[in-house]
Coordinates of C-alpha atoms in Angstrom, one line a residue:
M195 CA -0.5 -0.2 -0.2
K196 CA 1.3 3.3 -0.9
R197 CA 1.9 6.1 2.7
T198 CA 1.9 9.6 2.8
P199 CA 4.9 12.0 3.6
L200 CA 3.3 12.1 7.0
Y201 CA 2.9 8.4 7.6
Q202 CA 6.2 8.6 10.1
V203 CA 4.3 11.0 11.6
H204 CA 1.4 9.1 12.9
K205 CA 3.6 6.2 14.3
P206 CA 4.5 7.7 17.7
L207 CA 0.8 8.9 18.3
N208 CA -0.9 5.4 18.5
A209 CA -3.3 6.0 14.8
K210 CA -4.4 2.7 14.0
F211 CA -3.9 2.7 9.9
T212 CA -6.7 1.3 7.4
E213 CA -6.7 0.8 3.8
F214 CA -8.2 3.0 1.4
G215 CA -8.4 3.5 -1.9
G216 CA -4.5 1.5 -2.1
W217 CA -3.6 3.7 0.8
E218 CA -2.1 3.0 4.4
M219 CA -4.2 5.6 5.7
P220 CA -4.8 6.2 9.9
L221 CA -8.6 5.5 11.2
Q222 CA -8.2 6.8 14.2
Y223 CA -5.9 7.7 17.4
S224 CA -7.9 7.5 20.1
S225 CA -12.4 7.3 18.9
I226 CA -13.5 8.8 16.4
V227 CA -15.9 9.7 18.0
K228 CA -13.8 11.9 19.8
E229 CA -12.3 12.7 17.0
H230 CA -15.8 12.9 15.7
L231 CA -16.8 15.6 18.7
A232 CA -13.6 18.0 18.7
V233 CA -14.3 18.8 15.5
R234 CA -17.7 19.6 16.5
T235 CA -16.8 21.3 19.7
T236 CA -12.8 23.2 19.1
V237 CA -10.0 21.6 15.9
G238 CA -9.4 18.6 14.0
L239 CA -5.7 18.0 12.5
F240 CA -6.6 15.5 9.0
D241 CA -4.1 13.9 6.8
L242 CA -5.1 14.5 3.5
S243 CA -2.1 14.0 1.2
H244 CA -3.8 10.5 -0.8
M245 CA -5.8 13.0 -2.1
G246 CA -4.4 13.4 -6.0
E247 CA -3.9 16.6 -7.3
F248 CA -3.6 17.5 -11.4
E249 CA -1.5 20.5 -12.5
I250 CA -3.3 21.8 -16.2
H251 CA -1.1 24.7 -17.5
G252 CA -1.2 26.1 -21.7
Q253 CA -3.3 27.7 -23.4
G254 CA -5.8 24.9 -24.1
A255 CA -6.4 24.8 -19.7
N256 CA -9.3 26.2 -20.1
E257 CA -10.9 25.1 -22.5
L258 CA -9.8 21.2 -21.6
V259 CA -11.8 22.1 -17.5
Q260 CA -14.7 22.5 -19.2
K261 CA -15.1 20.5 -21.5
L262 CA -14.4 17.6 -19.2
S263 CA -17.1 18.9 -16.2
T264 CA -20.7 19.1 -15.7
N265 CA -20.0 22.5 -13.5
D266 CA -19.7 26.0 -15.8
V267 CA -16.1 26.5 -14.9
G268 CA -16.7 29.4 -17.1
R269 CA -18.1 31.0 -13.8
L270 CA -14.3 31.1 -12.1
T271 CA -12.2 34.3 -11.3
D272 CA -8.9 33.3 -9.9
G273 CA -8.2 32.6 -6.3
R274 CA -12.5 30.6 -6.6
V275 CA -13.0 27.1 -6.0
L276 CA -16.1 24.8 -7.8
Y277 CA -17.3 21.5 -7.2
T278 CA -17.8 19.5 -10.4
L279 CA -17.9 16.2 -11.0
F280 CA -16.0 13.8 -13.9
C281 CA -19.1 12.8 -16.4
N282 CA -18.5 9.4 -19.0
E283 CA -20.9 9.6 -22.5
T284 CA -23.7 7.6 -20.9
G285 CA -24.3 10.2 -18.0
G286 CA -22.5 7.7 -15.5
I287 CA -19.8 9.6 -12.9
V288 CA -16.6 9.2 -13.8
D289 CA -15.7 10.8 -10.6
D290 CA -16.7 14.2 -7.8
L291 CA -13.7 16.5 -7.4
L292 CA -12.8 20.5 -7.1
I293 CA -11.1 22.5 -9.8
Y294 CA -8.7 25.8 -8.7
R295 CA -8.4 28.1 -11.3
H296 CA -5.0 29.9 -10.8
A297 CA -4.9 31.3 -14.0
D298 CA -7.0 31.5 -16.7
N299 CA -4.0 28.8 -18.0
H300 CA -3.5 27.4 -15.2
Y301 CA -5.7 25.3 -12.7
M302 CA -5.3 22.3 -10.3
L303 CA -7.6 19.4 -9.7
V304 CA -8.5 17.1 -6.7
V305 CA -9.5 14.1 -7.3
N306 CA -10.3 11.6 -5.4
A307 CA -7.3 9.4 -4.3
A308 CA -8.9 5.9 -5.2
N309 CA -9.4 7.2 -8.5
I310 CA -5.9 8.9 -9.2
E311 CA -4.9 6.8 -12.1
K312 CA -8.4 6.7 -13.7
D313 CA -9.0 10.4 -13.6
L314 CA -5.7 10.8 -15.2
A315 CA -6.3 8.1 -18.1
W316 CA -9.8 9.9 -18.2
V317 CA -8.2 13.7 -18.5
E318 CA -5.1 12.7 -20.6
T319 CA -7.7 10.6 -23.4
H320 CA -9.4 13.9 -23.7
N321 CA -6.8 16.3 -23.8
N322 CA -7.4 17.5 -27.9
T323 CA -6.4 21.1 -26.7
G324 CA -2.8 21.4 -26.3
A325 CA -2.9 21.9 -22.5
D326 CA 0.3 20.5 -20.3
V327 CA -1.5 18.1 -18.3
K328 CA 1.0 17.0 -15.2
D329 CA 0.2 14.6 -12.1
V330 CA 2.1 16.2 -8.7
S331 CA -0.1 13.3 -6.8
E332 CA 3.4 11.9 -5.2
N333 CA 4.7 15.8 -4.6
T334 CA 1.8 17.1 -3.3
A335 CA 1.1 16.8 0.2
L336 CA -2.7 18.2 1.8
I337 CA -3.3 19.1 5.5
A338 CA -6.5 20.2 6.6
L339 CA -7.5 21.9 9.6
Q340 CA -11.2 21.8 10.6
G341 CA -13.3 23.3 13.1
P342 CA -14.6 26.1 15.1
K343 CA -11.6 26.7 16.2
A344 CA -9.5 26.7 13.2
M345 CA -9.7 29.8 11.9
D346 CA -8.1 31.6 15.0
I347 CA -5.5 28.7 15.3
L348 CA -4.3 28.7 11.2
N349 CA -3.6 33.3 12.1
L350 CA -0.6 32.5 14.0
F351 CA 0.8 30.9 11.4
V352 CA 0.2 33.4 8.9
P353 CA 1.2 36.8 9.8
T354 CA 0.4 38.4 6.1
R355 CA -3.3 38.3 6.1
D356 CA -6.8 37.4 8.0
V357 CA -7.4 33.5 7.0
S358 CA -11.5 34.9 7.8
E359 CA -11.1 37.3 4.6
I360 CA -10.7 33.5 2.4
S361 CA -14.7 33.4 1.7
F362 CA -16.1 29.6 0.8
F363 CA -15.0 28.3 -1.9
R364 CA -11.7 30.7 -2.5
F365 CA -8.2 30.2 -2.2
A366 CA -4.9 32.3 -1.6
V367 CA -1.3 30.6 -2.4
D368 CA 1.1 32.3 1.3
E369 CA 3.2 30.8 3.7
V370 CA 1.7 28.7 7.1
A371 CA 4.6 28.5 9.0
G372 CA 7.1 30.0 6.6
I373 CA 6.0 27.6 4.3
P374 CA 4.4 27.7 0.8
T375 CA 1.0 26.7 1.3
T376 CA -2.3 27.7 -1.1
I377 CA -4.5 27.7 1.8
S378 CA -8.1 26.1 0.4
R379 CA -11.5 26.8 2.5
T380 CA -13.6 24.5 0.4
G381 CA -14.6 22.2 3.5
Y382 CA -16.2 18.7 3.9
T383 CA -17.4 18.1 8.0
G384 CA -20.2 21.1 7.6
E385 CA -17.8 23.4 10.3
I386 CA -15.2 26.1 9.3
G387 CA -12.2 24.6 8.1
F388 CA -9.2 24.9 5.5
E389 CA -6.9 22.4 3.3
L390 CA -4.0 23.1 3.1
Y391 CA -1.7 21.9 0.3
V392 CA 1.8 22.1 0.4
D393 CA 5.3 20.8 -1.1
A394 CA 5.6 17.2 0.1
N395 CA 8.8 17.4 1.7
N396 CA 7.6 20.1 4.1
A397 CA 5.2 17.9 4.2
E398 CA 6.2 17.1 8.0
N399 CA 6.9 20.7 9.6
L400 CA 4.1 21.9 8.5
W401 CA 2.0 19.9 10.5
N402 CA 4.3 19.9 13.9
A403 CA 3.9 23.6 13.3
L404 CA 0.3 22.9 13.8
Y405 CA 0.6 20.0 15.7
P406 CA 0.9 21.9 19.6
A407 CA -1.6 24.7 18.3
V408 CA -4.6 22.7 18.4
I409 CA -3.5 20.5 20.7
K410 CA -3.4 23.5 23.2
A411 CA -6.9 24.2 21.7
E412 CA -8.2 20.7 23.0
G413 CA -8.3 19.4 19.6
Q414 CA -7.7 16.7 18.1
P415 CA -5.9 14.7 14.9
V416 CA -8.3 12.7 13.5
G417 CA -8.8 9.6 11.2
L418 CA -10.5 8.6 8.3
G419 CA -13.5 7.3 10.8
A420 CA -14.6 10.5 11.8
R421 CA -13.5 12.1 8.4
D422 CA -15.9 10.4 7.8
T423 CA -19.0 10.2 10.1
L424 CA -18.7 14.5 9.7
R425 CA -19.0 14.5 6.0
L426 CA -22.4 12.2 5.8
E427 CA -23.5 14.8 9.1
A428 CA -22.8 17.2 6.7
G429 CA -25.1 15.7 3.8
L430 CA -22.0 14.7 1.2
R431 CA -21.8 12.5 -1.1
L432 CA -18.6 9.6 -0.8
Y433 CA -17.7 8.7 -4.7
G434 CA -17.7 4.7 -4.6
M435 CA -20.0 4.3 -1.8
D436 CA -22.2 7.1 -2.9
M437 CA -22.1 7.4 -6.9
N438 CA -20.0 6.1 -8.9
D439 CA -19.6 5.2 -13.0
D440 CA -23.4 3.6 -13.2
T441 CA -25.5 6.5 -11.3
N442 CA -25.7 9.7 -12.7
P443 CA -26.2 13.7 -11.3
Y444 CA -29.5 13.8 -11.1
E445 CA -30.3 10.3 -9.3
V446 CA -28.3 10.8 -6.5
G447 CA -28.6 14.6 -5.9
L448 CA -26.3 16.7 -7.6
S449 CA -28.5 18.1 -9.5
K450 CA -27.2 21.5 -9.0
F451 CA -24.0 20.6 -10.3
V452 CA -24.9 20.3 -13.6
K453 CA -24.8 23.6 -15.6
S454 CA -26.0 23.2 -19.2
K455 CA -27.0 26.2 -20.5
G456 CA -25.0 27.7 -23.4
R457 CA -22.4 25.0 -23.0
Q458 CA -20.6 21.3 -24.3
F459 CA -19.1 19.0 -21.6
I460 CA -19.3 14.9 -22.0
G461 CA -22.3 13.5 -20.7
K462 CA -24.6 16.1 -22.0
G463 CA -26.0 15.0 -24.6
A464 CA -27.6 11.7 -22.4
L465 CA -28.0 13.4 -19.2
L466 CA -30.7 15.4 -20.7
R467 CA -31.9 13.1 -22.2
Q468 CA -32.2 11.6 -18.9
K469 CA -33.5 14.5 -17.7
K470 CA -36.4 14.9 -20.1
K471 CA -37.3 11.1 -19.7
G472 CA -36.9 11.4 -15.9
I473 CA -35.2 10.2 -13.8
A474 CA -36.4 6.1 -12.3
K475 CA -34.1 6.3 -9.4
Q476 CA -33.3 8.6 -6.7
M477 CA -31.1 9.3 -2.9
I478 CA -32.5 10.1 0.4
G479 CA -31.3 10.7 3.8
F480 CA -32.7 8.6 6.4
Q481 CA -31.9 8.9 9.9
M482 CA -33.1 5.6 12.2
L483 CA -35.6 5.7 14.1
D484 CA -34.7 2.5 16.8
R485 CA -31.1 2.0 18.1
A486 CA -29.7 -0.1 14.7
V487 CA -27.4 0.8 12.5
A488 CA -27.6 0.3 8.6
R489 CA -25.0 -0.2 6.7
A490 CA -24.5 0.2 2.8
G491 CA -25.7 -2.6 1.0
Y492 CA -28.9 -3.5 3.5
P493 CA -32.6 -2.9 1.9
V494 CA -34.6 -0.5 2.1
Y495 CA -38.4 -0.8 1.5
Q496 CA -41.9 0.9 1.9
G497 CA -43.9 -0.9 3.9
Q498 CA -42.9 -4.2 5.2
G499 CA -44.3 -7.2 3.1
S500 CA -43.2 -4.6 -0.4
E501 CA -40.9 -6.3 -2.5
P502 CA -37.2 -3.4 -1.9
I503 CA -37.9 -0.4 -3.8
G504 CA -33.4 0.1 -3.3
S505 CA -30.0 -0.1 -0.9
V506 CA -28.3 1.8 1.6
T507 CA -25.3 3.2 -0.1
S508 CA -23.6 4.9 3.4
G509 CA -24.7 4.5 6.8
A510 CA -22.9 5.3 10.1
P511 CA -24.0 6.5 13.7
S512 CA -24.0 10.0 14.2
P513 CA -22.4 10.7 17.4
S514 CA -24.2 14.1 17.0
L515 CA -26.7 13.3 16.5
K516 CA -26.7 10.2 18.7
C517 CA -28.6 7.9 16.6
S518 CA -27.5 6.0 12.6
I519 CA -27.9 8.3 9.9
G520 CA -27.1 7.4 6.0
F521 CA -28.3 7.9 2.8
A522 CA -30.3 5.2 0.1
L523 CA -30.4 4.8 -3.5
V524 CA -34.1 4.0 -4.2
T525 CA -36.7 3.6 -7.0
S526 CA -39.6 4.9 -5.2
Q527 CA -41.0 8.7 -7.0
T528 CA -43.4 9.0 -3.6
I529 CA -41.3 9.0 -0.9
S530 CA -40.7 12.3 0.9
E531 CA -39.7 13.9 3.8
D532 CA -40.1 12.2 7.3
D533 CA -41.8 9.6 5.3
E534 CA -41.3 6.2 7.2
I535 CA -39.4 3.3 5.3
D536 CA -38.2 0.1 6.8
I537 CA -34.1 -1.1 6.6
E538 CA -33.5 -4.9 6.5
I539 CA -30.8 -5.6 9.1
R540 CA -29.3 -9.5 10.1
G541 CA -33.0 -10.7 8.4
K542 CA -35.3 -7.6 10.5
M543 CA -36.7 -4.3 9.9
H544 CA -36.1 -1.2 11.4
P545 CA -37.4 2.3 10.6
A546 CA -36.4 4.6 9.7
K547 CA -37.7 8.3 8.5
I548 CA -36.8 10.2 5.2
V549 CA -34.3 13.5 5.6
T550 CA -33.3 16.3 3.3
G551 CA -30.4 18.2 3.4
P552 CA -28.0 18.2 5.7
F553 CA -28.6 16.2 9.0
I554 CA -27.4 18.9 11.1

């Protein structure tokens, strides 16, 4: 398995490791619940260096990212970030990603760790614009600071600006603790947070600068376990669980990231046809009404004794809500908020209610 530049930092912190997308990553340091609640109440420090980064330069850069993206890259100005999707010719989701615009001829794409090779091949296959595409994933480390105290802590290490001036889905290139850093504010936890992109050789220095301040603020290092429960509470989909090449943006509730008017992109024709025909599936959020935990793959029913209408795509206990929550992909078009469903868990039916929007 691959290891991030911070692997040796995690070991003395008693990290429990797990395999994720071909990477050996910290699952937790203390407990998932403690780390989750630290992010909700104080601050958490994350190693996300397994994520992939592509640099796209040249006169054809804008044309290439527009062609690949379901969202409208033309809306971006320098210093802004866009959440978007890559779709294939049938409308299936190749990946979800972030696009950073440094300049009209310079973009950075941040893709999911398990999809680095797949996405790079996708970009290169469709690069007939003359743009220069470079995979800089191995040379780039990503450290995230998330939680109510994140802004105050980061300001201690950035003397040249007040980081509160970096608004949501914006970024700035500056120095953090004297280290050249792309300071991003996109967030995935539902809290105030920043993502810090640095050269892999500077990763340990940046982590070691931030870590004592995080501990002083009663925060914690946070592993993938709490990262998953945090994103779930925030109502964010996870590629490989809630969406994949066989699902389209309309089915998984991401239609607002498809901007088709006046522009062309891969999969546009198929998506327009699907939208006109009507979507046969829809993604719902649910909250369990008993103590059961619904996991991926568990069947979902609309009334006991009926046939399954779909299955859970991701689910976990919510430390904030003290119940289990999750997403499910179902065929029923008659379900609405607060309706009750049943989820089969190890041969028994357990009640849940439909929840729309973020869980917190």
